[in-house]
């Protein structure tokens, strides 16, 4: 228990509220500094709790909304093997959403409350899912680039200071890496296929490259939550650091795929030992975040609709559970 | 599982059972992102995946799974009309699943205990199918004995699909089953579940669909052609391509 020391310090004393809080805070800071995990019953600053709820909810929402662009192709998958892979992937995403809502619930919120915030637009999901999947190759580009960016972001979260989140990320990252390899293999098959398939793969990469780079969030000097999240060890690296790491990994992969990346400024920088890349269109990023991306309206409408049209099913499950003493679905 | 093509005599059976699984899997796949609760996103996808796995094994016994799935036309599909029915609301999906999973569990149970060519496959599949039936049964109970609205919807779902159930008991060439026993067991099992769910066993005709043309003979209902158009479009647009 990270803050057991604080409990011992104050138990049975007449210390005032402020003094107790200061002791708790000191113990919390010590625990975080020592890379201990904060667990649900430990004392934590209100702002740490709120910040985690915000981040974990947004993460869970992204898994759920993220099912849509890929599910869009389940009924049109061009081979039974690909169809099985895609179904399994979308199922995994629903599972990731469930883990993350459960992890968020350890902080005193509920899935219902979080879904309500998603549906009413008070909580966000990753901007990437507001882009449309226009061809089958998009399924591969999402696997390779979007899941690749997600993994780059999420692997450090396996060491996040909040225990339930860190443990959820360990499980999720294993499945995500698998999805990413599948996406890469899908694109490789297309790239080496007919000229039409190769063109389809290139077009998908051209459309998904920049939105994937935006997944790392605003540049460091504009990132509102970054400094505090890093101090709390929720985050381990800055947005720009992770974005650079992703570019450095993706460029040789694109070469191996036989596909190009849509950035004329992309080149190896011998001095830095990293790739230089062109400027991101932050106006587009902000526009999508504001709700004006290509699919914002469609995504949230479908989610709300599924929820509203399913209300009678959930009501039935509760009514049945009440009658028969069964746990509600 | 030995995937070498079976004797020509068994091909019609493998095709019929494989098409059932393929088509129902596709319908369940349409639910992805639309389920009433997240747990059902997982469950419906899980069932769809099991069925797709069965379909791939069965179709591979006959020939190339993708050629069979993507390049046949409506009139040569051998699936039951029941499994091609549109999802409708959640109750209709559950009614379809209850009817079909009960049938599949009983049929595969019989095949698994025999020594026919499908025994090994049936022995594996029956475990998956028992889970599907259990899932459908629990939702039939919750919806039937839940609220007035869910009761009404579940009854309507059961009624609407009843006319497609007679076809399940038409003997399939090459499937060595006791069809009369299958039908009796099915009626008993489904009747018991509907009774516990406070629902009425529909009393409409069960042979109407058969008289109108059976899926097993390649005679399907109108929604099926549109479903195939969507399923096959991309594959057909790139003849000879590898995916």
Coordinates of C-alpha atoms in Angstrom, one line a residue:
Chain A
X1 CA 0.0 0.0 0.0
X2 CA 1.6 3.1 -1.2
X3 CA 0.3 5.4 1.5
X4 CA 0.3 3.0 4.5
X5 CA 2.8 5.3 6.1
X6 CA 0.5 8.2 5.9
X7 CA -2.3 6.2 7.6
X8 CA 0.0 5.2 10.4
X9 CA 1.2 8.8 10.9
X10 CA -2.3 10.1 11.4
X11 CA -4.3 7.3 12.9
X12 CA -5.5 8.2 16.4
X13 CA -4.0 11.7 16.3
X14 CA -5.9 15.0 16.6
X15 CA -4.1 16.3 13.5
X16 CA -6.3 18.8 11.6
X17 CA -7.6 18.1 8.1
X18 CA -4.9 20.2 6.5
X19 CA -2.1 18.4 8.3
X20 CA -3.5 15.0 7.4
X21 CA -3.8 16.0 3.8
X22 CA -0.3 17.2 3.8
X23 CA 0.9 13.9 5.3
X24 CA -1.1 12.0 2.7
X25 CA 0.2 14.1 -0.1
X26 CA 3.8 13.6 1.0
X27 CA 3.3 9.9 1.2
X28 CA 1.7 9.9 -2.2
X29 CA 4.6 11.9 -3.7
X30 CA 7.1 9.5 -2.1
X31 CA 5.3 6.5 -3.5
X32 CA 5.2 8.0 -7.0
X33 CA 8.9 9.0 -6.8
X34 CA 9.8 5.5 -5.7
X35 CA 7.9 4.0 -8.7
X36 CA 5.4 2.3 -6.4
X37 CA 2.0 1.6 -7.8
X38 CA -1.0 3.6 -6.5
X39 CA -3.9 1.3 -5.9
X40 CA -7.6 2.0 -5.7
X41 CA -7.9 2.2 -1.9
X42 CA -4.8 4.4 -1.5
X43 CA -5.2 8.1 -0.9
X44 CA -4.6 10.2 -4.0
X45 CA -4.9 13.9 -4.9
X46 CA -8.3 14.7 -6.3
X47 CA -6.7 16.1 -9.4
X48 CA -4.7 12.9 -10.0
X49 CA -8.0 10.9 -9.7
X50 CA -9.8 13.3 -12.1
X51 CA -6.9 13.3 -14.5
X52 CA -6.8 9.5 -14.6
X53 CA -10.6 9.2 -15.0
X54 CA -10.4 11.6 -17.9
X55 CA -7.5 9.7 -19.6
X56 CA -8.8 6.2 -19.0
X57 CA -12.4 7.1 -20.0
X58 CA -11.1 8.6 -23.2
X59 CA -9.0 5.5 -23.8
X60 CA -12.0 3.2 -23.2
X61 CA -14.2 5.4 -25.5
X62 CA -11.6 5.2 -28.2
X63 CA -11.7 1.4 -28.1
X64 CA -15.5 1.4 -28.4
X65 CA -15.7 4.1 -31.1
X66 CA -12.7 2.5 -32.8
X67 CA -14.7 -0.6 -33.5
X68 CA -16.8 1.3 -36.1
X69 CA -14.3 2.1 -38.8
X70 CA -13.1 -1.5 -38.9
X71 CA -16.5 -3.1 -38.4
X72 CA -17.5 -1.2 -41.5
X73 CA -15.5 -3.8 -43.5
X74 CA -16.5 -7.0 -41.7
X75 CA -19.3 -7.8 -44.1
X76 CA -17.1 -7.0 -47.1
X77 CA -13.8 -8.7 -46.1
X78 CA -12.4 -10.3 -49.3
X79 CA -11.4 -13.7 -47.9
X80 CA -12.7 -15.8 -45.0
X81 CA -9.3 -15.8 -43.3
X82 CA -9.3 -12.0 -43.3
X83 CA -12.9 -11.9 -42.2
X84 CA -12.1 -14.1 -39.2
X85 CA -9.0 -11.9 -38.3
X86 CA -11.1 -8.7 -38.5
X87 CA -13.9 -10.1 -36.4
X88 CA -11.5 -11.2 -33.8
X89 CA -9.9 -7.8 -33.8
X90 CA -13.1 -5.9 -33.4
X91 CA -14.1 -8.3 -30.6
X92 CA -10.7 -7.7 -28.9
X93 CA -11.5 -3.9 -29.0
X94 CA -14.8 -4.4 -27.2
X95 CA -12.9 -6.4 -24.7
X96 CA -10.3 -3.7 -24.3
X97 CA -13.1 -1.2 -23.7
X98 CA -14.5 -3.5 -21.0
X99 CA -11.1 -3.7 -19.2
X100 CA -10.6 0.0 -19.3
X101 CA -14.1 0.9 -18.1
X102 CA -13.5 -1.6 -15.2
X103 CA -10.1 0.0 -14.5
X104 CA -11.8 3.4 -14.5
X105 CA -14.5 2.2 -12.2
X106 CA -11.8 1.5 -9.5
X107 CA -11.6 5.3 -9.3
X108 CA -15.2 5.7 -8.2
X109 CA -17.0 6.3 -11.4
X110 CA -19.2 3.9 -13.4
X111 CA -19.4 2.7 -16.9
X112 CA -22.9 4.2 -17.2
X113 CA -21.7 7.6 -16.2
X114 CA -18.7 7.4 -18.6
X115 CA -20.9 6.3 -21.5
X116 CA -23.3 9.0 -20.8
X117 CA -20.4 11.5 -20.9
X118 CA -19.3 10.0 -24.2
X119 CA -22.8 10.2 -25.7
X120 CA -23.3 13.8 -24.6
X121 CA -19.9 14.9 -25.9
X122 CA -18.5 15.8 -22.5
X123 CA -15.7 13.2 -22.9
X124 CA -13.7 12.6 -26.0
X125 CA -12.2 9.7 -27.9
X126 CA -9.2 9.6 -30.1
X127 CA -9.4 11.9 -33.1
X128 CA -8.2 9.2 -35.4
X129 CA -11.5 7.4 -35.5
X130 CA -13.2 10.3 -37.1
X131 CA -11.6 9.4 -40.4
X132 CA -13.5 7.1 -42.8
X133 CA -12.4 3.6 -43.9
X134 CA -12.9 3.9 -47.7
X135 CA -11.3 0.8 -49.0
X136 CA -10.2 -2.6 -47.7
X137 CA -6.6 -1.4 -47.5
X138 CA -7.7 1.0 -44.8
X139 CA -8.1 -2.0 -42.5
X140 CA -4.4 -2.7 -43.0
X141 CA -3.4 0.9 -42.6
X142 CA -5.3 1.1 -39.3
X143 CA -3.6 -2.0 -38.1
X144 CA -0.1 -0.9 -39.1
X145 CA -0.2 2.8 -38.4
X146 CA -3.1 3.5 -36.0
X147 CA -2.4 0.4 -33.8
X148 CA 1.3 1.1 -34.2
X149 CA 0.9 4.6 -32.9
X150 CA -1.4 3.4 -30.1
X151 CA 1.2 0.8 -29.0
X152 CA 4.0 3.5 -29.0
X153 CA 1.7 5.5 -26.7
X154 CA 0.6 2.6 -24.6
X155 CA 3.7 0.6 -23.9
X156 CA 5.0 3.2 -21.5
X157 CA 1.6 3.2 -19.8
X158 CA 2.3 -0.4 -18.7
X159 CA 4.6 1.4 -16.1
X160 CA 2.0 4.0 -15.3
X161 CA 1.8 4.9 -11.6
X162 CA -1.8 3.8 -11.3
X163 CA -1.8 0.0 -10.8
X164 CA -5.2 -1.0 -12.4
X165 CA -4.4 1.1 -15.5
X166 CA -0.9 -0.3 -15.8
X167 CA -2.1 -3.8 -15.5
X168 CA -4.9 -3.3 -18.1
X169 CA -2.3 -1.9 -20.5
X170 CA -0.1 -5.0 -20.1
X171 CA -2.9 -7.2 -21.3
X172 CA -4.1 -4.7 -24.0
X173 CA -0.6 -4.2 -25.5
X174 CA -0.1 -7.9 -26.1
X175 CA -3.3 -8.0 -28.2
X176 CA -2.5 -4.7 -29.9
X177 CA 0.9 -5.8 -31.1
X178 CA -0.8 -8.8 -32.6
X179 CA -3.3 -6.6 -34.4
X180 CA -0.5 -4.4 -35.7
X181 CA 1.4 -7.3 -37.2
X182 CA -1.8 -8.5 -38.9
X183 CA -2.4 -5.1 -40.3
X184 CA 1.2 -4.9 -41.6
X185 CA 0.8 -8.4 -43.2
X186 CA -2.4 -7.3 -44.8
X187 CA -0.7 -4.3 -46.4
X188 CA 2.3 -6.4 -47.4
X189 CA 0.0 -8.8 -49.2
X190 CA -1.7 -5.9 -51.0
X191 CA 1.5 -4.2 -51.8
X192 CA 2.9 -7.3 -53.5
X193 CA -0.5 -8.1 -55.1
X194 CA -2.0 -6.8 -58.3
X195 CA -1.2 -3.2 -59.4
X196 CA -4.8 -2.3 -58.3
X197 CA -4.1 -3.8 -54.8
X198 CA -0.8 -2.0 -54.6
X199 CA -2.4 1.3 -55.5
X200 CA -5.1 0.6 -52.9
X201 CA -2.5 0.1 -50.2
X202 CA -0.6 3.2 -51.1
X203 CA -3.8 5.3 -51.1
X204 CA -4.7 4.1 -47.7
X205 CA -1.2 4.9 -46.3
X206 CA -1.4 8.3 -47.9
X207 CA -4.7 9.0 -46.1
X208 CA -3.8 7.5 -42.7
X209 CA -0.2 8.7 -42.2
X210 CA -0.8 12.2 -40.9
X211 CA -3.8 11.4 -38.8
X212 CA -1.7 8.7 -37.2
X213 CA 1.0 11.3 -36.3
X214 CA -1.7 13.4 -34.7
X215 CA -2.6 10.6 -32.4
X216 CA 0.3 11.6 -30.2
X217 CA -1.5 14.8 -29.3
X218 CA -0.5 18.5 -29.7
X219 CA 3.1 19.5 -29.7
X220 CA 4.8 19.6 -26.3
X221 CA 4.5 23.4 -25.9
X222 CA 0.7 23.3 -26.4
X223 CA -0.1 20.1 -24.4
X224 CA -2.3 21.2 -21.5
X225 CA -2.0 18.1 -19.3
X226 CA 1.5 16.8 -20.2
X227 CA 3.7 18.3 -17.5
X228 CA 1.4 17.3 -14.6
X229 CA 0.9 13.8 -16.1
X230 CA 4.6 13.3 -16.4
X231 CA 5.2 14.5 -12.8
X232 CA 2.6 11.9 -11.6
X233 CA 4.2 9.3 -13.8
X234 CA 0.9 8.6 -15.6
X235 CA 2.8 9.6 -18.7
X236 CA 6.5 8.7 -19.2
X237 CA 7.4 10.5 -22.4
X238 CA 6.3 13.7 -24.1
X239 CA 4.0 13.8 -27.1
X240 CA 6.8 14.9 -29.4
X241 CA 9.2 12.2 -28.1
X242 CA 6.7 9.5 -28.8
X243 CA 5.8 10.9 -32.2
X244 CA 9.5 10.9 -33.1
X245 CA 9.9 7.4 -31.9
X246 CA 7.0 6.3 -34.0
X247 CA 8.3 7.9 -37.2
X248 CA 11.7 6.4 -36.6
X249 CA 10.1 2.9 -36.5
X250 CA 7.6 3.4 -39.3
X251 CA 9.9 4.7 -42.0
X252 CA 11.9 1.5 -42.4
X253 CA 8.7 -0.5 -42.2
X254 CA 7.2 1.5 -45.0
X255 CA 10.3 0.8 -47.1
X256 CA 10.0 -2.9 -46.4
X257 CA 6.3 -2.7 -47.4
X258 CA 7.3 -1.1 -50.7
X259 CA 5.1 1.9 -50.0
X260 CA 6.0 5.6 -49.6
X261 CA 5.0 8.0 -46.9
X262 CA 3.2 11.2 -48.0
X263 CA 5.8 13.6 -46.6
X264 CA 8.3 15.4 -49.0
X265 CA 10.2 16.7 -46.0
X266 CA 10.9 13.2 -44.5
X267 CA 14.6 12.5 -44.4
X268 CA 17.2 10.9 -42.2
X269 CA 19.0 13.4 -40.0
X270 CA 22.5 12.0 -39.5
X271 CA 23.3 14.5 -36.7
X272 CA 20.3 13.7 -34.6
X273 CA 20.2 10.0 -35.6
X274 CA 16.5 10.4 -36.2
X275 CA 14.2 11.2 -39.1
X276 CA 13.2 14.8 -39.7
X277 CA 9.6 15.1 -40.9
X278 CA 7.3 17.8 -42.2
X279 CA 4.9 20.0 -40.3
X280 CA 1.6 18.6 -39.1
X281 CA -1.6 20.4 -40.0
X282 CA -2.6 21.4 -36.5
X283 CA -5.6 23.3 -37.9
X284 CA -7.0 20.0 -39.1
X285 CA -6.3 18.4 -35.8
X286 CA -8.1 21.1 -33.9
X287 CA -11.0 20.9 -36.3
X288 CA -11.4 17.2 -35.9
X289 CA -11.2 17.6 -32.1
X290 CA -13.9 20.2 -32.2
X291 CA -16.2 17.8 -33.9
X292 CA -15.7 18.8 -37.5
X293 CA -13.9 15.8 -38.8
X294 CA -15.2 13.7 -41.6
X295 CA -17.0 11.1 -39.4
X296 CA -17.5 12.8 -35.9
X297 CA -21.2 13.1 -36.4
X298 CA -21.6 9.6 -37.8
X299 CA -19.6 7.9 -35.1
X300 CA -21.3 9.4 -32.2
X301 CA -24.7 9.0 -33.7
X302 CA -24.2 5.3 -34.3
X303 CA -22.9 4.9 -30.7
X304 CA -25.9 6.8 -29.3
X305 CA -28.2 4.8 -31.5
X306 CA -26.8 1.5 -30.4
X307 CA -27.2 2.5 -26.8
X308 CA -30.7 3.9 -27.1
X309 CA -32.0 1.1 -29.2
X310 CA -30.5 -1.3 -26.7
X311 CA -32.2 0.3 -23.7
X312 CA -35.1 -2.1 -23.8
X313 CA -32.7 -5.0 -23.8
X314 CA -30.8 -3.7 -20.7
X315 CA -34.1 -3.0 -19.0
X316 CA -35.3 -6.5 -19.7
X317 CA -32.1 -7.9 -18.2
X318 CA -32.5 -5.8 -15.1
X319 CA -36.2 -6.7 -14.7
X320 CA -35.4 -10.4 -15.1
X321 CA -32.5 -10.2 -12.6
X322 CA -34.7 -8.5 -10.1
X323 CA -37.4 -11.2 -10.5
X324 CA -34.9 -14.1 -10.3
X325 CA -32.2 -12.8 -8.1
X326 CA -29.7 -13.1 -11.0
X327 CA -26.9 -10.6 -11.5
X328 CA -28.0 -8.1 -14.2
X329 CA -26.3 -8.3 -17.6
Chain B
X1 CA -8.9 -31.9 -39.1
X2 CA -8.2 -33.5 -42.4
X3 CA -8.9 -31.0 -45.0
X4 CA -8.5 -33.1 -48.1
X5 CA -11.7 -33.0 -50.2
X6 CA -14.2 -35.6 -49.0
X7 CA -15.8 -38.2 -51.2
X8 CA -18.1 -36.5 -53.7
X9 CA -21.0 -38.1 -51.9
X10 CA -20.3 -36.1 -48.8
X11 CA -19.9 -32.8 -50.6
X12 CA -23.6 -31.8 -50.5
X13 CA -23.7 -32.4 -46.8
X14 CA -20.5 -30.4 -46.1
X15 CA -21.8 -27.6 -48.2
X16 CA -25.2 -27.5 -46.5
X17 CA -23.7 -27.4 -43.0
X18 CA -20.9 -25.1 -44.1
X19 CA -23.3 -22.6 -45.7
X20 CA -25.5 -22.5 -42.6
X21 CA -22.5 -21.6 -40.5
X22 CA -21.1 -19.1 -43.1
X23 CA -24.3 -17.2 -43.6
X24 CA -25.3 -17.0 -39.9
X25 CA -21.8 -15.9 -39.1
X26 CA -22.1 -13.1 -41.6
X27 CA -25.4 -11.9 -40.1
X28 CA -23.9 -11.9 -36.6
X29 CA -21.0 -9.9 -38.0
X30 CA -23.4 -7.2 -39.0
X31 CA -24.1 -6.5 -35.3
X32 CA -20.5 -5.4 -34.6
X33 CA -20.7 -1.8 -33.2
X34 CA -24.4 -2.0 -32.8
X35 CA -25.0 -4.3 -29.8
X36 CA -27.2 -3.2 -26.9
X37 CA -24.4 -3.7 -24.4
X38 CA -20.6 -4.1 -24.6
X39 CA -20.7 -7.7 -23.3
X40 CA -22.9 -8.6 -26.3
X41 CA -20.4 -7.0 -28.7
X42 CA -18.0 -9.6 -27.4
X43 CA -20.5 -12.5 -27.3
X44 CA -22.1 -12.0 -30.7
X45 CA -18.6 -11.6 -32.3
X46 CA -17.5 -14.7 -30.5
X47 CA -20.4 -16.8 -31.8
X48 CA -19.8 -15.4 -35.3
X49 CA -16.2 -16.4 -35.1
X50 CA -17.0 -19.9 -34.0
X51 CA -19.4 -20.3 -36.9
X52 CA -17.0 -18.9 -39.4
X53 CA -14.4 -21.4 -38.2
X54 CA -16.9 -24.2 -38.7
X55 CA -17.8 -22.9 -42.1
X56 CA -14.1 -22.7 -43.2
X57 CA -13.5 -26.4 -42.2
X58 CA -16.6 -27.6 -43.9
X59 CA -16.2 -25.7 -47.1
X60 CA -12.5 -26.7 -47.2
X61 CA -13.7 -30.3 -47.3
X62 CA -15.5 -29.5 -50.6
X63 CA -12.9 -27.3 -52.3
X64 CA -11.4 -23.8 -51.9
X65 CA -13.2 -22.0 -49.1
X66 CA -13.0 -18.6 -50.8
X67 CA -14.1 -19.8 -54.2
X68 CA -17.1 -21.4 -52.5
X69 CA -17.9 -18.4 -50.4
X70 CA -17.3 -15.6 -52.8
X71 CA -17.9 -17.0 -56.3
X72 CA -21.1 -19.0 -56.0
X73 CA -24.4 -17.4 -56.8
X74 CA -27.5 -17.4 -54.7
X75 CA -29.1 -20.4 -56.3
X76 CA -26.2 -22.7 -55.4
X77 CA -26.0 -21.8 -51.7
X78 CA -27.5 -24.6 -49.6
X79 CA -28.0 -22.9 -46.3
X80 CA -31.3 -22.9 -44.4
X81 CA -33.5 -19.9 -45.1
X82 CA -33.6 -19.4 -41.3
X83 CA -30.0 -18.3 -41.1
X84 CA -30.2 -15.8 -43.9
X85 CA -33.0 -13.9 -42.3
X86 CA -32.1 -10.3 -41.5
X87 CA -31.1 -9.5 -37.9
X88 CA -34.2 -7.4 -37.0
X89 CA -34.1 -6.3 -33.4
X90 CA -32.1 -8.0 -30.7
X91 CA -35.1 -10.3 -29.9
X92 CA -35.3 -11.5 -33.5
X93 CA -31.6 -12.2 -33.6
X94 CA -31.9 -14.2 -30.3
X95 CA -35.0 -16.1 -31.6
X96 CA -33.0 -17.0 -34.8
X97 CA -30.1 -18.1 -32.6
X98 CA -32.2 -20.1 -30.2
X99 CA -33.8 -22.0 -33.1
X100 CA -30.6 -22.6 -35.0
X101 CA -28.2 -23.3 -32.1
X102 CA -30.6 -25.9 -30.6
X103 CA -30.9 -27.6 -34.0
X104 CA -27.1 -27.5 -34.5
X105 CA -26.4 -28.8 -31.0
X106 CA -28.8 -31.7 -31.4
X107 CA -27.6 -32.5 -34.9
X108 CA -23.9 -32.3 -34.1
X109 CA -24.6 -34.3 -30.9
X110 CA -26.0 -37.1 -33.0
X111 CA -23.1 -36.9 -35.5
X112 CA -20.5 -36.8 -32.8
X113 CA -21.8 -40.0 -31.3
X114 CA -21.8 -41.8 -34.6
X115 CA -18.9 -43.0 -36.7
X116 CA -19.7 -41.0 -39.9
X117 CA -17.3 -38.7 -41.7
X118 CA -18.5 -35.7 -39.8
X119 CA -18.0 -37.2 -36.3
X120 CA -14.6 -35.5 -35.5
X121 CA -15.8 -32.1 -36.7
X122 CA -19.1 -32.4 -34.9
X123 CA -17.3 -33.4 -31.7
X124 CA -15.4 -30.2 -31.7
X125 CA -18.2 -28.0 -32.9
X126 CA -20.8 -29.3 -30.5
X127 CA -18.9 -27.7 -27.6
X128 CA -19.0 -24.3 -29.3
X129 CA -22.6 -24.8 -30.2
X130 CA -23.6 -25.7 -26.7
X131 CA -22.3 -22.3 -25.6
X132 CA -24.2 -20.6 -28.4
X133 CA -27.5 -22.3 -27.3
X134 CA -26.8 -21.5 -23.7
X135 CA -26.3 -17.8 -24.6
X136 CA -29.5 -17.7 -26.7
X137 CA -31.5 -19.6 -24.0
X138 CA -30.4 -17.1 -21.3
X139 CA -31.4 -14.1 -23.5
X140 CA -34.7 -15.8 -24.4
X141 CA -35.4 -16.0 -20.7
X142 CA -34.4 -12.5 -19.9
X143 CA -36.3 -11.0 -22.8
X144 CA -39.4 -13.2 -22.5
X145 CA -39.6 -12.8 -18.7
X146 CA -38.2 -9.3 -18.5
X147 CA -40.4 -6.3 -19.2
X148 CA -43.7 -6.1 -21.1
X149 CA -41.9 -4.6 -24.1
X150 CA -39.2 -7.2 -24.2
X151 CA -41.8 -10.0 -23.8
X152 CA -43.7 -8.6 -26.8
X153 CA -40.6 -8.3 -28.9
X154 CA -39.4 -11.8 -28.0
X155 CA -42.7 -13.3 -28.8
X156 CA -42.9 -11.4 -32.2
X157 CA -39.3 -12.6 -33.0
X158 CA -40.2 -16.2 -32.3
X159 CA -43.5 -16.0 -34.2
X160 CA -41.9 -14.3 -37.3
X161 CA -39.2 -17.0 -37.6
X162 CA -41.3 -20.0 -36.9
X163 CA -42.2 -20.5 -40.5
X164 CA -38.5 -21.2 -41.3
X165 CA -38.1 -23.9 -38.7
X166 CA -39.7 -26.8 -40.6
X167 CA -37.0 -26.8 -43.2
X168 CA -34.4 -27.8 -40.6
X169 CA -35.7 -31.3 -40.4
X170 CA -35.7 -32.1 -44.1
X171 CA -33.0 -34.8 -44.4
X172 CA -29.7 -33.6 -45.9
X173 CA -28.1 -35.9 -48.3
X174 CA -25.0 -37.4 -46.8
X175 CA -25.8 -36.5 -43.2
X176 CA -26.5 -39.6 -41.3
X177 CA -29.0 -38.4 -38.6
X178 CA -32.2 -39.6 -37.1
X179 CA -34.3 -36.7 -38.4
X180 CA -37.5 -37.5 -36.7
X181 CA -35.7 -37.7 -33.3
X182 CA -33.9 -34.5 -34.1
X183 CA -37.3 -32.8 -34.7
X184 CA -38.9 -34.3 -31.6
X185 CA -35.9 -33.3 -29.4
X186 CA -35.8 -29.8 -31.0
X187 CA -39.5 -29.2 -30.3
X188 CA -39.1 -30.4 -26.7
X189 CA -36.0 -28.3 -26.1
X190 CA -37.3 -25.1 -27.7
X191 CA -40.7 -25.6 -26.2
X192 CA -39.3 -25.9 -22.7
X193 CA -37.2 -22.8 -23.0
X194 CA -40.1 -20.8 -24.4
X195 CA -42.3 -22.0 -21.6
X196 CA -39.8 -21.0 -19.0
X197 CA -39.5 -17.6 -20.7
X198 CA -43.3 -17.2 -20.3
X199 CA -43.6 -17.3 -24.1
X200 CA -46.0 -19.2 -26.2
X201 CA -44.8 -21.8 -28.7
X202 CA -45.9 -20.4 -32.1
X203 CA -48.6 -22.4 -33.7
X204 CA -48.3 -21.1 -37.3
X205 CA -47.2 -23.3 -40.2
X206 CA -43.7 -24.6 -40.1
X207 CA -43.8 -25.8 -43.7
X208 CA -44.7 -22.6 -45.5
X209 CA -41.1 -21.8 -46.1
X210 CA -40.5 -25.3 -47.4
X211 CA -43.4 -25.2 -49.8
X212 CA -42.2 -21.8 -51.0
X213 CA -38.8 -23.2 -51.8
X214 CA -36.1 -24.5 -49.5
X215 CA -32.7 -23.1 -48.9
X216 CA -31.3 -26.6 -49.0
X217 CA -32.4 -26.7 -52.7
X218 CA -30.9 -23.3 -53.4
X219 CA -34.2 -21.5 -53.2
X220 CA -33.8 -18.5 -50.9
X221 CA -35.6 -15.5 -49.6
X222 CA -35.2 -12.0 -51.1
X223 CA -32.8 -10.6 -48.4
X224 CA -30.2 -13.2 -49.2
X225 CA -29.2 -11.9 -52.6
X226 CA -28.5 -8.5 -51.2
X227 CA -26.5 -10.0 -48.3
X228 CA -24.3 -12.0 -50.9
X229 CA -23.9 -8.9 -53.0
X230 CA -22.3 -7.1 -50.1
X231 CA -20.3 -10.1 -49.0
X232 CA -18.9 -10.9 -52.4
X233 CA -18.5 -7.5 -54.0
X234 CA -14.8 -6.9 -53.2
X235 CA -13.6 -10.4 -53.9
X236 CA -15.4 -10.4 -57.2
X237 CA -14.1 -7.0 -58.2
X238 CA -10.5 -8.3 -58.2
X239 CA -10.6 -11.7 -60.1
X240 CA -7.7 -13.9 -59.2
X241 CA -6.2 -11.6 -56.6
X242 CA -4.8 -12.9 -53.3
X243 CA -5.8 -11.2 -50.1

